[in-house]
């Protein structure tokens, strides 16, 4: 009898354990979390940013083959090209169309516009999000700055070394600060000529020098829009601008240690990007969508100084307030 009771209670106990461990699987427990969904959106955004940045460098370097390859990659990942008229229709309040005269003015192929549409989920609710990217395609765009200038230095002192005189100085200014910056640099005359004139050392006395500086600066813009799933109209909530710069510096004339060096036309080439803080991120513009305002983070200026700190140019980026201002 005792054995039967033990067996009976063991059977009940085993059944209760099985019942306790059989947790029901609901549809909601199988859904990815908001963090997972949003991180996928951020990952797609980062991939698009990288390809677009590489395509801008390809334009600066006149690398048509690479540009076309990157173009196809962006298309394949859903970052599609759109026309200027499409931009106006997507971003206008009433969906107005452009007149023929306006289209002739702005639809000039100086700019490539692209869209990327993603979902963004917050507190269990999913919203529509759209990015519009704008990049220059040639020197005639408002997003492109280019020029050249000659600067000279002649020493009035007997002991000015090649490493003590500025050869090239570049700096940026921002709205919101910089996340990364490889445009800004400081190079002495010696830094510029050490690979060209082997007889010049960092302690060589610099008598005079001439520099020819040529530069290209391109601005990439991203605009972030949100809307509720039930809405038709997009709301602009984020403005971003980053800069890409290439600089060529030629030193055709230099005299050091009282001796004029043979004229050379070797060119020093430098390339860099400056990206503002939180560039193209979703969270800050989304907070503005909920609470009002427009988030902005931008590179605003690129300043270039030549020989001995001579001011060459301050390139003010266009920093458009909306995509329709770009041409």
Short mmCIF file of N, CA and C in Angstrom, two decimals, residues 49 53 172 174 177-182 241-243 273-277 279 299:
data_model
loop_
_atom_site.label_atom_id
_atom_site.label_comp_id
_atom_site.label_asym_id
_atom_site.label_seq_id
_atom_site.Cartn_x
_atom_site.Cartn_y
_atom_site.Cartn_z
N UNK A 49 25.34 55.23 -46.07
CA UNK A 49 26.28 56.33 -45.84
C UNK A 49 27.66 56.01 -46.39
N UNK A 53 29.46 58.02 -49.40
CA UNK A 53 30.74 58.69 -49.15
C UNK A 53 31.80 58.23 -50.15
N UNK A 172 37.93 73.18 -39.98
CA UNK A 172 36.49 73.18 -40.25
C UNK A 172 35.76 73.89 -39.12
N UNK A 174 31.56 73.87 -37.41
CA UNK A 174 30.40 72.97 -37.39
C UNK A 174 29.21 73.58 -36.66
N UNK A 177 29.18 70.19 -33.49
CA UNK A 177 30.43 69.50 -33.24
C UNK A 177 30.73 68.44 -34.28
N UNK A 178 31.96 67.94 -34.29
CA UNK A 178 32.39 66.94 -35.27
C UNK A 178 32.57 65.58 -34.62
N UNK A 179 32.06 64.55 -35.29
CA UNK A 179 32.27 63.18 -34.83
C UNK A 179 33.60 62.66 -35.32
N UNK A 180 33.98 63.04 -36.53
CA UNK A 180 35.28 62.67 -37.08
C UNK A 180 35.70 63.75 -38.07
N UNK A 181 37.01 63.92 -38.21
CA UNK A 181 37.52 64.99 -39.07
C UNK A 181 38.91 64.62 -39.57
N UNK A 182 39.01 64.27 -40.84
CA UNK A 182 40.31 64.03 -41.46
C UNK A 182 40.62 65.10 -42.50
N UNK A 241 24.75 67.73 -42.80
CA UNK A 241 25.70 67.99 -43.89
C UNK A 241 27.09 67.53 -43.48
N UNK A 242 27.71 66.74 -44.33
CA UNK A 242 29.11 66.39 -44.12
C UNK A 242 29.92 66.92 -45.29
N UNK A 243 31.24 67.00 -45.13
CA UNK A 243 32.10 67.56 -46.17
C UNK A 243 33.18 66.56 -46.56
N UNK A 273 37.53 63.62 -44.91
CA UNK A 273 36.10 63.82 -44.67
C UNK A 273 35.91 64.46 -43.30
N UNK A 274 34.87 65.25 -43.17
CA UNK A 274 34.47 65.77 -41.87
C UNK A 274 32.99 65.44 -41.67
N UNK A 275 32.71 64.72 -40.59
CA UNK A 275 31.34 64.25 -40.32
C UNK A 275 30.88 64.83 -38.99
N UNK A 276 29.72 65.50 -38.96
CA UNK A 276 29.25 66.09 -37.70
C UNK A 276 28.74 65.03 -36.73
N UNK A 277 28.60 65.41 -35.48
CA UNK A 277 28.08 64.48 -34.47
C UNK A 277 26.67 64.03 -34.81
N UNK A 279 25.59 62.31 -37.10
CA UNK A 279 25.23 62.44 -38.52
C UNK A 279 24.28 61.33 -38.95
N UNK A 299 28.56 70.29 -40.93
CA UNK A 299 29.82 70.98 -41.20
C UNK A 299 29.43 72.25 -41.95
#
